[in-house]
Each structure stands twice: as structure tokens, then as C-alpha cells.
């Protein structure tokens, strides 16, 4: 297999290979001698890829008939082939900057975080602005973020932008504030506490504005190559005027088209009021006016909008959009044939979105709203009523199971913010599936890392047992679910005619895991025809990606495999 893969890699890293007019069709391949995860044949061991699509899936014996008619034969040597993952919520440039910059997610104390800041500043004397990410004071014994004075000392008085892990607030140095005239008068400015709202957006714009195009391209390339190394074939980029800038967004889409990298589907989170806004969304190359169009903030930053006050703060968070604003956006997008979507975490924010989408449906017609497959990102605090509304309105829940793994449980950050009983209601994936709500899984990277098998594990072993789903359902949400979320029902699954987006894995025994043992026992019976997946029991090793292919072209091969 190694010699074939090396040949494929060399071809994939030739830029000419991405332009069919210059390089012809991708090669025709026969993969055999492994396990192919396909509903077309639950016992498949071989697959033919032709013209960038799956042409055939079947048994080893039948594969002999194809061997002489392909460009190359790949011996899988027992490896597992699955559809490539789709990460349905990514901030690509920020992910790359976290990979190449200061990452505080591993800091165990405030003092350790300040030490990392100090060493990072010393190691990068030429940076106009120091960029970091990932701190979470809820995990530190001090239970507080670094003060401005502490950061001024650690950086030697240089500009520093340091967003919290949820990216909804940030601590900064005095030198960075000095680059933003009038920032102290903006909403969300606090003399010695994390910045939120408009003040945060202003300093973020100043910090990111200091990044050169070369630095940005380096970060984007690093993020997408890292995604490919994890078996991710597509990412949904969630950009917008409050998150990045238009040049960042269009440069990313251009990079993904021109180099051997995962696909990028772009969402631009800007409200649509009329035809001019629709034209601008399309000129940017965005798939929809969706993603992080903020209805509220985050639980960690106390900015998610709640019906009842926080357990550890005497307020209900921040509402950025009401039902009327939601309705206007959804109606305008629906009329234009454009996908709409919102960021909504708190129960009050989710209610505003549901009420607004329902009002838009009354204006434009329910069938048109359902057909548009509008999205809600995160959708953490749901009730039986809002779950039923998602199903009624055809809303896709674009969710992040790693949030529960990081902050769920009776002693986690969610319980601290909301109290144990409310925290136990968060991220009810099983209830969403029972109601027929489409799920698309993502990471919100760099909020939580790109980690597709870890994401599937987090959903299957949710900290609240009642919210757990089968590994198969979680895997489907992280593969086919992402394609369905962009209106494609023909992809994310290895069947004839589907795009040849797949990953090859070194994995252990294939099993069927479900929350209900009766289901698991039936699913492993050969009569059920259920293809197995790797054992994701917590504590065990996760599959290792050997190769990732997008549209029949290799975008990653693990070295020395």
C-alpha cells in the first residue's frame, strides 16, 4: 500500500492536479482487502472510485472483475474505509492561529498561563500583536482570569489579544486598548475584567488587522492540513463581520479551491434585509447567510440569553436578536433561496429563533422554510417545545458534542453557571433524533479541537445518559449530517454515485454500540445488516487516519504508512 499512497500523494500536492482542465480526471482506483463502511453492502471489503465518485462497493471476490480496468489497485491490508468526516462549524483562521500561536488550553493554573504568555512574548519579538487562545478560568484553582496589569507585565507592555476558550470574551493588554480609540465607551468594556460585546469585537478587529496576508495563509493552510490528517474532508467555515473580515473569508475559499485541501463551505453571518444583501452574500462565495449570526453569547462568558437568571450571576445574559429580527432575516433569505441560520445557546435565545422562524413561515409558507433547511448553531438549551418546533420548521441543529465532554456533568462549568438540574437538560441529542430533527456535528474549533472520532464518542457517551445516541447515529451526524446541512442528500455515504470523499483508518475490532443493549445485540446479528464501527469506549484508543481523499484526490497520507 505504501508505494501506491506515495504516488498518490505526489500527485495530490501538484497544484495542476486540482484543475480538471489542466490535469484531467482523478485516477480510477480499486481499494480492496479491507472493511468498507457502506449501507450498500454491510460486509463490503472493496470499493471502486472513478471520476471522483464512488462507482462500486462490494465483496473481495467480485473485486477481481475490476482489477484490470483501473489506474491503480490499493491493498488496504485490513484497514477501515469510511466516508470522510464533515466538521459543520469551524473558524479556520483562528484554528490555524491556535495551532501556530499561543495555546493556553493546557494551562492548569493562572500562574502557569502567565508563564506561557511571558515565554511566548519573548520568543516572538517581531509580532505587532501577540495572539493567543484557549484560557478557561473555570478550570483554574484561582477561579479568575488574568488581570490587565498581570498581562502588561508578562508581555513587557506589548499588545496582546487573548480570547477565552468560547471566544465570546477576551482579556487584553493596555497596549492593545490603546490601538482602539474610543473602546472604553463601547458596550462590554470593563476596566479590569474580560471584554464582551462591542468592545470585544473592536479589539478583535484591531488584533486580527495586524495579521499579514502571509500569516493568515499560513494559519489557514495549517488548519486545513490538520483537518485532513484527522479524516475530515469538508469544513463549514463560520465567518462574518463580527468574527473575521471579508478578505479572510474569500482568501480561505480561494485557498481551498487552489490547493489539495479539504473542501470549505463558507457561511457569512450577516443579516439580510433585501436584494443588495443577498447579492453581497453570493459575491463573497458564501453558501448562506448563516453560522454565527448571534442571537446571544455563551454560557462560559455569562452572555448566553436565558429565561431565568444564572445560578452564579444575577442576570439573564445578553440578547442580540429578537424574534422580529429573526423573522425578517429568515423571510428575506427564504424569498431569495438562501440558507439562513443563527447562533443560539441559551433557552431564551433559542425561543427567539423558533418564534422568528415560525413568523417567517407564516409569511412565506411553511413548505418553503422547511425546504431551505435553515440552521441553528449550538442549540444547547432546548425544551420539548423548542425541539418539536425544530422538527416542525425543518431546522437543522448544528451541534458540538465536545462541549458536553468539556463542560457537562454535575460538577462541570454548565452546572456552575446553571445549577445541576438545568445543566442536565443541555445538549439533548437523543430527544432531537427521536423528534426527527436533522443533526450536523462539528467542533466550533478552536473552541474545542478538531477531533471527529472524539466528537462521536462524546455524543455516544454523553455525560447525561438520557441524551446518549448510538455510535452509528453520531457517526452519521458527523458525516452525512454535514452534507445534508448544506442541502446535499447524495453525499457523506459510500454508495455508487456519491462523491469519493473518504478516509482510510487503522482501527481495532468493529462493533455496534448503542445506549440500549437490546439494540446493540440485534444490530450485531448478521440479519440486521448493520455495518460496524470502531469501539469508542472511553479510555480506549481512537482510530488513526492513514489517508484522506476528497473528490477522488488524496489530500493527506500519514508518513511511513
Coordinates of C-alpha atoms in Angstrom, one line a residue:
X1 CA 0.0 0.0 0.0
X2 CA 2.9 2.4 0.8
X3 CA 4.2 2.7 -2.8
X4 CA 0.7 3.4 -4.1
X5 CA 0.0 6.0 -1.5
X6 CA 3.3 7.8 -2.1
X7 CA 2.4 8.0 -5.8
X8 CA -1.0 9.4 -4.9
X9 CA 0.5 11.9 -2.5
X10 CA 2.9 13.3 -5.1
X11 CA 0.0 13.7 -7.5
X12 CA -2.1 15.4 -4.9
X13 CA 0.5 18.0 -4.0
X14 CA 0.8 19.1 -7.6
X15 CA -1.5 22.2 -7.9
X16 CA -2.2 21.2 -11.6
X17 CA -4.0 18.1 -10.3
X18 CA -6.8 20.2 -8.9
X19 CA -7.8 21.7 -12.2
X20 CA -9.6 19.1 -14.4
X21 CA -9.0 21.3 -17.5
X22 CA -5.2 21.0 -17.0
X23 CA -4.8 17.7 -15.3
X24 CA -7.7 15.5 -16.4
X25 CA -9.9 13.4 -14.1
X26 CA -8.6 12.0 -10.9
X27 CA -7.3 8.4 -11.2
X28 CA -9.6 5.4 -11.2
X29 CA -8.9 3.2 -8.1
X30 CA -9.8 -0.2 -6.7
X31 CA -9.4 -0.3 -3.0
X32 CA -9.6 -3.9 -1.7
X33 CA -8.7 -6.1 1.2
X34 CA -10.2 -4.0 4.0
X35 CA -13.5 -3.1 5.6
X36 CA -15.7 -0.6 3.7
X37 CA -18.4 1.1 5.8
X38 CA -21.3 1.3 3.4
X39 CA -25.1 0.8 3.7
X40 CA -25.0 -0.5 0.1
X41 CA -23.2 -3.7 1.4
X42 CA -22.7 -4.1 5.2
X43 CA -20.0 -6.7 4.5
X44 CA -18.1 -4.8 1.8
X45 CA -14.4 -5.2 1.6
X46 CA -13.7 -3.3 -1.7
X47 CA -14.6 -0.1 -3.5
X48 CA -14.0 1.4 -6.9
X49 CA -13.6 5.1 -7.3
X50 CA -14.0 6.6 -10.8
X51 CA -14.2 10.3 -11.9
X52 CA -14.2 11.5 -8.3
X53 CA -17.2 9.4 -7.3
X54 CA -17.8 6.0 -5.8
X55 CA -18.6 3.7 -8.7
X56 CA -19.0 0.3 -6.9
X57 CA -18.9 -1.2 -3.4
X58 CA -18.8 -4.9 -2.8
X59 CA -17.1 -8.1 -1.8
X60 CA -13.5 -9.2 -2.3
X61 CA -14.4 -11.9 -4.8
X62 CA -16.3 -9.5 -7.1
X63 CA -13.4 -7.0 -6.9
X64 CA -11.3 -9.2 -9.3
X65 CA -13.5 -8.2 -12.2
X66 CA -12.5 -4.5 -11.7
X67 CA -8.7 -5.0 -11.2
X68 CA -7.7 -4.8 -14.9
X69 CA -9.8 -1.7 -15.6
X70 CA -8.4 0.8 -13.0
X71 CA -5.4 3.0 -12.9
X72 CA -4.3 1.7 -9.5
X73 CA -5.1 -1.0 -7.0
X74 CA -4.7 -0.1 -3.4
X75 CA -4.3 -3.0 -0.9
X76 CA -6.0 -1.8 2.3
X77 CA -4.2 -4.5 4.3
X78 CA -7.3 -4.8 6.6
X79 CA -7.8 -1.1 7.1
X80 CA -11.2 0.5 7.5
X81 CA -12.6 2.9 4.9
X82 CA -15.4 5.3 5.9
X83 CA -16.9 8.4 4.5
X84 CA -14.7 11.4 5.3
X85 CA -16.0 13.5 8.2
X86 CA -17.6 16.9 7.8
X87 CA -17.0 19.4 10.6
X88 CA -20.1 21.6 10.5
X89 CA -18.8 24.6 12.5
X90 CA -15.2 25.8 12.2
X91 CA -13.3 29.1 12.4
X92 CA -10.4 28.1 10.2
X93 CA -8.1 31.1 10.6
X94 CA -8.5 31.2 14.3
X95 CA -7.9 27.4 14.4
X96 CA -4.7 27.8 12.5
X97 CA -3.5 30.7 14.7
X98 CA -4.2 28.5 17.7
X99 CA -2.1 25.7 16.1
X100 CA 0.7 28.1 15.2
X101 CA 0.4 30.5 18.1
X102 CA -0.1 30.6 21.9
X103 CA -2.5 27.9 23.1
X104 CA -3.5 28.2 26.8
X105 CA -5.9 25.3 26.8
X106 CA -3.5 23.1 28.7
X107 CA -2.7 25.6 31.4
X108 CA -3.6 24.2 34.8
X109 CA -3.3 27.4 36.8
X110 CA -3.4 31.2 36.3
X111 CA 0.3 31.3 37.1
X112 CA 1.1 28.7 34.5
X113 CA -0.9 30.6 31.9
X114 CA 1.0 33.8 32.7
X115 CA 4.3 31.9 32.4
X116 CA 3.3 30.7 28.9
X117 CA 2.4 34.3 27.9
X118 CA 5.7 35.5 29.1
X119 CA 7.7 32.9 27.2
X120 CA 5.6 33.4 24.0
X121 CA 6.2 37.1 24.1
X122 CA 9.9 36.6 24.4
X123 CA 10.0 34.1 21.6
X124 CA 8.2 36.4 19.1
X125 CA 9.8 39.9 19.3
X126 CA 8.7 40.9 15.8
X127 CA 5.0 40.3 16.1
X128 CA 2.9 43.6 16.0
X129 CA 0.2 42.0 18.1
X130 CA 0.6 38.8 20.2
X131 CA -2.3 36.4 19.7
X132 CA -3.3 33.6 22.0
X133 CA -6.3 31.4 22.7
X134 CA -7.9 28.9 25.0
X135 CA -7.8 30.0 28.6
X136 CA -10.6 28.9 30.9
X137 CA -10.6 30.3 34.4
X138 CA -13.3 27.8 35.4
X139 CA -10.6 25.1 35.3
X140 CA -8.0 27.1 37.4
X141 CA -7.8 27.0 41.2
X142 CA -7.7 30.8 41.3
X143 CA -11.1 30.9 39.5
X144 CA -10.4 34.2 37.8
X145 CA -8.9 35.4 34.5
X146 CA -5.6 37.2 34.3
X147 CA -5.8 40.9 35.1
X148 CA -4.7 43.6 32.7
X149 CA -1.8 44.5 34.9
X150 CA -0.6 40.9 35.0
X151 CA -0.7 40.7 31.2
X152 CA 1.0 44.0 30.8
X153 CA 3.9 42.7 33.0
X154 CA 4.0 39.3 31.2
X155 CA 4.2 40.9 27.7
X156 CA 6.5 43.8 28.6
X157 CA 3.8 46.2 27.7
X158 CA 3.1 44.9 24.2
X159 CA -0.3 44.4 22.5
X160 CA -1.9 41.1 23.4
X161 CA -5.3 39.6 22.4
X162 CA -6.3 36.6 24.5
X163 CA -9.9 35.3 24.0
X164 CA -11.5 32.9 26.4
X165 CA -11.9 29.4 25.2
X166 CA -15.5 30.1 24.0
X167 CA -14.3 33.2 22.0
X168 CA -17.1 35.3 23.4
X169 CA -14.9 37.4 25.7
X170 CA -11.3 38.3 25.9
X171 CA -8.6 39.7 28.1
X172 CA -6.2 42.2 26.6
X173 CA -3.2 44.4 27.4
X174 CA -3.3 48.2 27.8
X175 CA -1.2 48.5 24.6
X176 CA -3.9 46.8 22.6
X177 CA -6.6 49.0 24.0
X178 CA -4.5 52.0 23.0
X179 CA -4.8 50.9 19.4
X180 CA -8.6 51.2 19.5
X181 CA -9.8 54.8 20.0
X182 CA -13.0 55.1 22.0
X183 CA -13.0 51.5 23.1
X184 CA -13.6 52.4 26.7
X185 CA -17.0 53.9 25.8
X186 CA -18.3 50.8 24.0
X187 CA -20.7 48.3 25.4
X188 CA -18.9 45.4 27.0
X189 CA -15.8 47.3 28.2
X190 CA -14.8 46.6 31.8
X191 CA -11.9 48.3 33.5
X192 CA -10.3 45.1 34.7
X193 CA -12.5 42.2 33.6
X194 CA -12.8 40.4 30.2
X195 CA -14.2 42.4 27.4
X196 CA -17.5 41.4 25.8
X197 CA -19.9 42.7 23.2
X198 CA -18.9 45.6 21.0
X199 CA -15.7 46.3 23.0
X200 CA -14.6 42.7 22.4
X201 CA -15.4 42.9 18.7
X202 CA -13.4 46.2 18.3
X203 CA -10.2 44.9 19.9
X204 CA -10.5 41.6 18.0
X205 CA -10.7 43.5 14.7
X206 CA -7.6 45.5 15.7
X207 CA -5.7 42.4 16.7
X208 CA -6.6 40.5 13.5
X209 CA -6.0 43.5 11.4
X210 CA -2.3 43.3 12.4
X211 CA -2.0 39.8 10.8
X212 CA -0.3 39.9 7.4
X213 CA -1.8 38.0 4.4
X214 CA 1.2 35.6 4.6
X215 CA 0.5 34.9 8.3
X216 CA -3.2 34.4 7.5
X217 CA -2.5 32.0 4.7
X218 CA 0.0 30.0 6.9
X219 CA -2.7 29.7 9.6
X220 CA -5.4 28.7 7.2
X221 CA -3.2 26.1 5.5
X222 CA -2.1 24.7 8.8
X223 CA -5.7 24.3 10.0
X224 CA -6.9 22.6 6.8
X225 CA -4.0 20.3 6.7
X226 CA -4.6 19.3 10.3
X227 CA -8.2 18.7 9.5
X228 CA -7.2 16.4 6.6
X229 CA -4.9 14.5 8.9
X230 CA -7.9 13.6 11.0
X231 CA -10.0 12.3 8.2
X232 CA -12.0 15.5 7.8
X233 CA -12.9 16.0 4.1
X234 CA -15.2 19.1 4.5
X235 CA -15.4 22.0 6.9
X236 CA -18.1 24.6 7.2
X237 CA -16.4 27.9 7.8
X238 CA -18.5 30.2 10.0
X239 CA -17.3 33.7 9.2
X240 CA -19.0 37.1 9.5
X241 CA -18.3 40.8 10.1
X242 CA -18.3 40.3 13.9
X243 CA -15.8 37.3 13.6
X244 CA -13.4 38.0 10.8
X245 CA -13.3 40.1 7.6
X246 CA -14.3 39.6 4.0
X247 CA -10.7 39.2 2.8
X248 CA -10.1 36.5 5.4
X249 CA -13.2 34.7 4.2
X250 CA -12.7 34.9 0.5
X251 CA -8.9 34.1 0.8
X252 CA -9.9 30.9 2.6
X253 CA -12.3 29.8 0.0
X254 CA -9.7 30.6 -2.7
X255 CA -7.0 28.6 -0.9
X256 CA -9.2 25.5 -0.6
X257 CA -10.0 25.6 -4.3
X258 CA -6.4 26.0 -5.4
X259 CA -4.6 23.6 -3.1
X260 CA -5.1 19.9 -2.2
X261 CA -7.0 20.5 1.0
X262 CA -10.4 19.7 2.5
X263 CA -13.5 21.3 0.9
X264 CA -14.6 24.5 2.6
X265 CA -18.3 25.5 2.6
X266 CA -18.5 29.1 3.7
X267 CA -21.2 30.8 5.7
X268 CA -21.3 34.6 6.2
X269 CA -23.2 35.7 9.3
X270 CA -24.7 39.0 8.2
X271 CA -28.4 39.9 8.4
X272 CA -30.2 40.1 5.1
X273 CA -32.7 42.9 4.6
X274 CA -33.0 43.0 0.8
X275 CA -31.6 42.1 -2.6
X276 CA -28.4 44.1 -2.1
X277 CA -27.5 42.0 0.9
X278 CA -28.3 38.8 -1.0
X279 CA -26.1 39.8 -3.8
X280 CA -23.2 40.6 -1.4
X281 CA -23.6 37.2 0.3
X282 CA -23.3 35.5 -3.1
X283 CA -20.5 37.7 -4.3
X284 CA -18.5 36.5 -1.3
X285 CA -19.0 32.9 -2.3
X286 CA -21.0 32.1 0.8
X287 CA -23.4 29.2 0.8
X288 CA -25.7 31.0 3.1
X289 CA -26.3 34.0 5.5
X290 CA -25.9 31.7 8.5
X291 CA -23.4 30.4 11.0
X292 CA -22.6 32.8 13.9
X293 CA -25.3 35.3 13.3
X294 CA -25.5 35.9 17.1
X295 CA -28.8 35.6 18.9
X296 CA -26.8 35.5 22.1
X297 CA -23.4 34.7 23.5
X298 CA -22.0 31.8 25.5
X299 CA -22.6 30.2 28.9
X300 CA -19.0 30.4 30.0
X301 CA -18.9 34.1 29.5
X302 CA -22.3 34.6 31.1
X303 CA -23.6 36.1 27.8
X304 CA -26.0 33.3 26.6
X305 CA -29.5 34.6 26.9
X306 CA -31.6 32.7 29.5
X307 CA -35.3 32.8 30.6
X308 CA -34.2 32.6 34.2
X309 CA -31.0 34.1 35.8
X310 CA -27.7 32.3 36.0
X311 CA -27.1 30.4 39.2
X312 CA -23.8 32.3 39.7
X313 CA -24.8 35.7 38.4
X314 CA -27.8 37.9 39.0
X315 CA -28.7 38.4 35.3
X316 CA -30.0 36.5 32.3
X317 CA -27.2 37.2 29.8
X318 CA -27.4 39.2 26.5
X319 CA -29.9 39.1 23.7
X320 CA -28.6 40.3 20.3
X321 CA -31.6 39.4 18.2
X322 CA -35.3 39.3 19.0
X323 CA -38.0 37.3 17.2
X324 CA -38.8 40.1 14.8
X325 CA -35.2 40.4 13.6
X326 CA -35.0 36.7 13.2
X327 CA -38.2 36.6 11.2
X328 CA -37.1 39.4 8.9
X329 CA -33.8 37.6 8.1
X330 CA -35.4 34.2 7.6
X331 CA -38.1 35.6 5.4
X332 CA -35.6 37.6 3.2
X333 CA -33.3 34.6 2.9
X334 CA -36.2 32.2 2.1
X335 CA -37.6 34.5 -0.6
X336 CA -34.1 34.7 -2.2
X337 CA -33.5 30.9 -2.0
X338 CA -30.7 31.4 0.5
X339 CA -30.0 29.4 3.6
X340 CA -30.3 31.3 6.9
X341 CA -29.0 30.4 10.3
X342 CA -28.2 31.7 13.8
X343 CA -26.0 31.1 16.8
X344 CA -28.3 30.4 19.8
X345 CA -27.2 28.8 23.0
X346 CA -29.5 30.0 25.9
X347 CA -33.1 28.9 26.1
X348 CA -34.4 32.5 25.6
X349 CA -32.2 32.9 22.5
X350 CA -33.5 29.5 21.1
X351 CA -37.1 30.6 21.8
X352 CA -36.5 33.9 19.9
X353 CA -35.1 32.0 16.9
X354 CA -38.0 29.5 16.9
X355 CA -40.6 32.2 17.2
X356 CA -38.9 34.2 14.5
X357 CA -38.7 31.3 12.1
X358 CA -42.3 30.4 12.7
X359 CA -43.3 34.0 11.9
X360 CA -41.3 33.9 8.7
X361 CA -43.0 30.6 7.8
X362 CA -46.4 32.3 8.2
X363 CA -45.3 34.9 5.7
X364 CA -43.5 32.8 3.1
X365 CA -45.1 29.4 3.6
X366 CA -44.0 26.6 5.8
X367 CA -43.0 24.3 2.9
X368 CA -40.6 27.0 1.6
X369 CA -39.0 27.5 5.1
X370 CA -38.6 23.7 5.5
X371 CA -37.1 23.3 2.1
X372 CA -34.5 26.0 2.8
X373 CA -33.0 23.8 5.7
X374 CA -32.2 26.8 7.9
X375 CA -29.7 26.1 10.7
X376 CA -29.3 26.8 14.3
X377 CA -25.7 26.6 15.7
X378 CA -25.1 25.1 19.1
X379 CA -28.8 25.0 20.3
X380 CA -27.8 23.8 23.7
X381 CA -30.6 24.8 26.0
X382 CA -33.7 23.1 24.4
X383 CA -37.1 22.2 25.8
X384 CA -39.6 19.7 24.5
X385 CA -41.5 22.6 22.9
X386 CA -38.5 24.0 21.1
X387 CA -37.4 20.5 19.9
X388 CA -40.8 20.0 18.5
X389 CA -40.6 23.4 16.8
X390 CA -37.2 22.5 15.2
X391 CA -38.9 19.4 13.7
X392 CA -41.9 21.3 12.5
X393 CA -39.8 24.1 10.9
X394 CA -37.2 21.8 9.3
X395 CA -34.4 23.4 11.3
X396 CA -31.0 21.6 11.3
X397 CA -29.3 21.5 14.7
X398 CA -25.6 22.1 14.1
X399 CA -24.2 21.0 17.5
X400 CA -20.9 20.3 19.2
X401 CA -20.8 17.2 21.5
X402 CA -17.3 18.1 22.7
X403 CA -19.0 20.9 24.7
X404 CA -20.6 18.4 26.9
X405 CA -17.4 16.4 27.3
X406 CA -15.6 19.6 28.3
X407 CA -18.2 21.3 30.5
X408 CA -21.0 18.9 31.2
X409 CA -21.6 16.8 34.2
X410 CA -22.8 17.6 37.7
X411 CA -19.5 19.2 38.6
X412 CA -18.8 21.0 35.3
X413 CA -18.9 24.6 34.2
X414 CA -22.5 24.2 33.0
X415 CA -23.7 23.1 36.4
X416 CA -21.8 26.0 37.9
X417 CA -23.5 28.5 35.6
X418 CA -27.0 27.0 35.6
X419 CA -27.3 24.7 38.6
X420 CA -27.2 20.9 38.3
X421 CA -30.9 20.4 37.2
X422 CA -30.8 22.9 34.4
X423 CA -27.4 21.7 33.3
X424 CA -28.7 18.2 32.9
X425 CA -31.1 19.3 30.2
X426 CA -28.3 20.6 27.9
X427 CA -27.5 19.1 24.5
X428 CA -30.3 16.5 24.4
X429 CA -29.2 14.7 21.2
X430 CA -31.4 11.6 21.8
X431 CA -34.5 13.7 22.1
X432 CA -33.6 15.6 18.9
X433 CA -33.2 12.4 16.9
X434 CA -36.4 11.0 18.3
X435 CA -38.2 14.1 17.1
X436 CA -36.7 13.8 13.6
X437 CA -34.5 16.9 13.9
X438 CA -31.5 16.7 11.5
X439 CA -28.2 16.8 13.3
X440 CA -24.9 18.0 12.0
X441 CA -21.8 17.6 14.2
X442 CA -18.9 20.0 14.5
X443 CA -16.3 21.3 16.8
X444 CA -16.5 25.1 16.8
X445 CA -12.8 24.9 16.6
X446 CA -10.7 26.4 18.1
X447 CA -13.3 26.5 21.0
X448 CA -12.9 22.7 21.1
X449 CA -10.3 20.9 19.0
X450 CA -10.9 19.3 15.6
X451 CA -11.4 15.7 16.8
X452 CA -14.1 13.8 14.8
X453 CA -13.9 10.4 16.5
X454 CA -13.7 12.1 19.9
X455 CA -16.8 14.0 18.9
X456 CA -18.7 10.8 18.0
X457 CA -17.5 9.3 21.3
X458 CA -18.7 12.4 23.2
X459 CA -22.2 12.0 21.8
X460 CA -22.4 8.3 22.4
X461 CA -21.1 8.6 25.9
X462 CA -22.8 11.9 26.8
X463 CA -22.4 12.9 30.5
X464 CA -26.1 12.8 30.9
X465 CA -27.1 9.2 30.0
X466 CA -30.6 10.1 28.7
X467 CA -29.0 12.2 26.0
X468 CA -26.8 9.5 24.5
X469 CA -27.2 8.2 21.0
X470 CA -25.7 5.2 19.2
X471 CA -22.2 5.4 17.8
X472 CA -23.8 4.8 14.4
X473 CA -26.2 7.8 14.8
X474 CA -23.4 10.0 16.0
X475 CA -21.1 8.9 13.1
X476 CA -23.9 9.7 10.6
X477 CA -24.4 13.2 12.1
X478 CA -20.7 13.8 11.6
X479 CA -20.5 12.5 8.0
X480 CA -23.8 12.6 6.1
X481 CA -25.4 15.1 8.5
X482 CA -22.9 17.8 7.5
X483 CA -23.7 17.3 3.8
X484 CA -27.5 17.3 4.5
X485 CA -27.0 20.6 6.3
X486 CA -25.9 22.2 3.1
X487 CA -28.7 20.7 1.1
X488 CA -26.9 17.6 -0.3
X489 CA -28.6 14.3 0.3
X490 CA -26.3 12.4 -2.1
X491 CA -23.1 12.6 -0.2
X492 CA -21.4 11.7 3.1
X493 CA -22.0 8.0 2.5
X494 CA -20.1 5.4 0.4
X495 CA -22.6 4.3 -2.2
X496 CA -22.4 4.3 -6.0
X497 CA -22.8 7.9 -7.3
X498 CA -21.7 9.6 -4.1
X499 CA -18.7 11.9 -4.1
X500 CA -15.5 10.0 -3.4
X501 CA -14.8 11.7 -0.1
X502 CA -13.4 9.0 2.2
X503 CA -10.8 8.2 4.8
X504 CA -8.8 5.1 5.5
X505 CA -8.2 4.2 9.1
X506 CA -6.1 1.9 11.3
X507 CA -8.7 0.7 13.8
X508 CA -9.4 -2.2 16.1
X509 CA -12.3 -4.5 16.1
X510 CA -15.5 -3.2 14.5
X511 CA -18.6 -3.3 16.8
X512 CA -22.0 -1.8 17.1
X513 CA -22.5 0.4 20.2
X514 CA -25.9 1.7 21.3
X515 CA -27.2 3.2 24.6
X516 CA -29.8 0.4 24.7
X517 CA -28.1 -3.1 24.9
X518 CA -31.1 -4.7 23.2
X519 CA -30.5 -2.6 20.2
X520 CA -26.8 -3.3 20.3
X521 CA -27.4 -7.1 20.4
X522 CA -29.8 -7.0 17.5
X523 CA -27.5 -4.8 15.4
X524 CA -24.6 -7.2 15.7
X525 CA -26.8 -10.0 14.3
X526 CA -25.9 -10.5 10.6
X527 CA -29.6 -10.4 9.8
X528 CA -29.7 -6.7 10.7
X529 CA -27.2 -5.8 8.0
X530 CA -25.7 -3.1 10.2
X531 CA -22.0 -2.3 9.4
X532 CA -19.8 -2.0 12.4
X533 CA -17.7 0.9 13.5
X534 CA -14.6 1.2 15.8
X535 CA -15.1 0.6 19.6
X536 CA -15.2 4.1 21.1
X537 CA -15.5 3.1 24.7
X538 CA -13.9 5.9 26.8
X539 CA -10.3 5.3 27.7
X540 CA -9.6 3.3 24.6
X541 CA -7.5 4.4 21.6
X542 CA -9.2 6.2 18.7
X543 CA -8.7 5.2 15.1
X544 CA -5.7 6.6 13.3
X545 CA -6.2 8.3 9.9
X546 CA -3.9 6.8 7.2
X547 CA -5.3 8.6 4.2
X548 CA -7.9 11.2 3.4
X549 CA -9.4 11.6 -0.1
X550 CA -11.7 14.5 -1.3
X551 CA -13.4 14.1 -4.7
X552 CA -11.1 11.3 -5.6
X553 CA -7.9 13.3 -4.9
X554 CA -5.7 12.5 -2.0
X555 CA -5.3 15.4 0.5
X556 CA -3.5 13.5 3.3
X557 CA -1.3 10.4 3.7
X558 CA 0.2 9.5 7.0
X559 CA 4.0 9.4 6.6
X560 CA 5.7 6.0 6.5
X561 CA 2.4 4.1 6.0

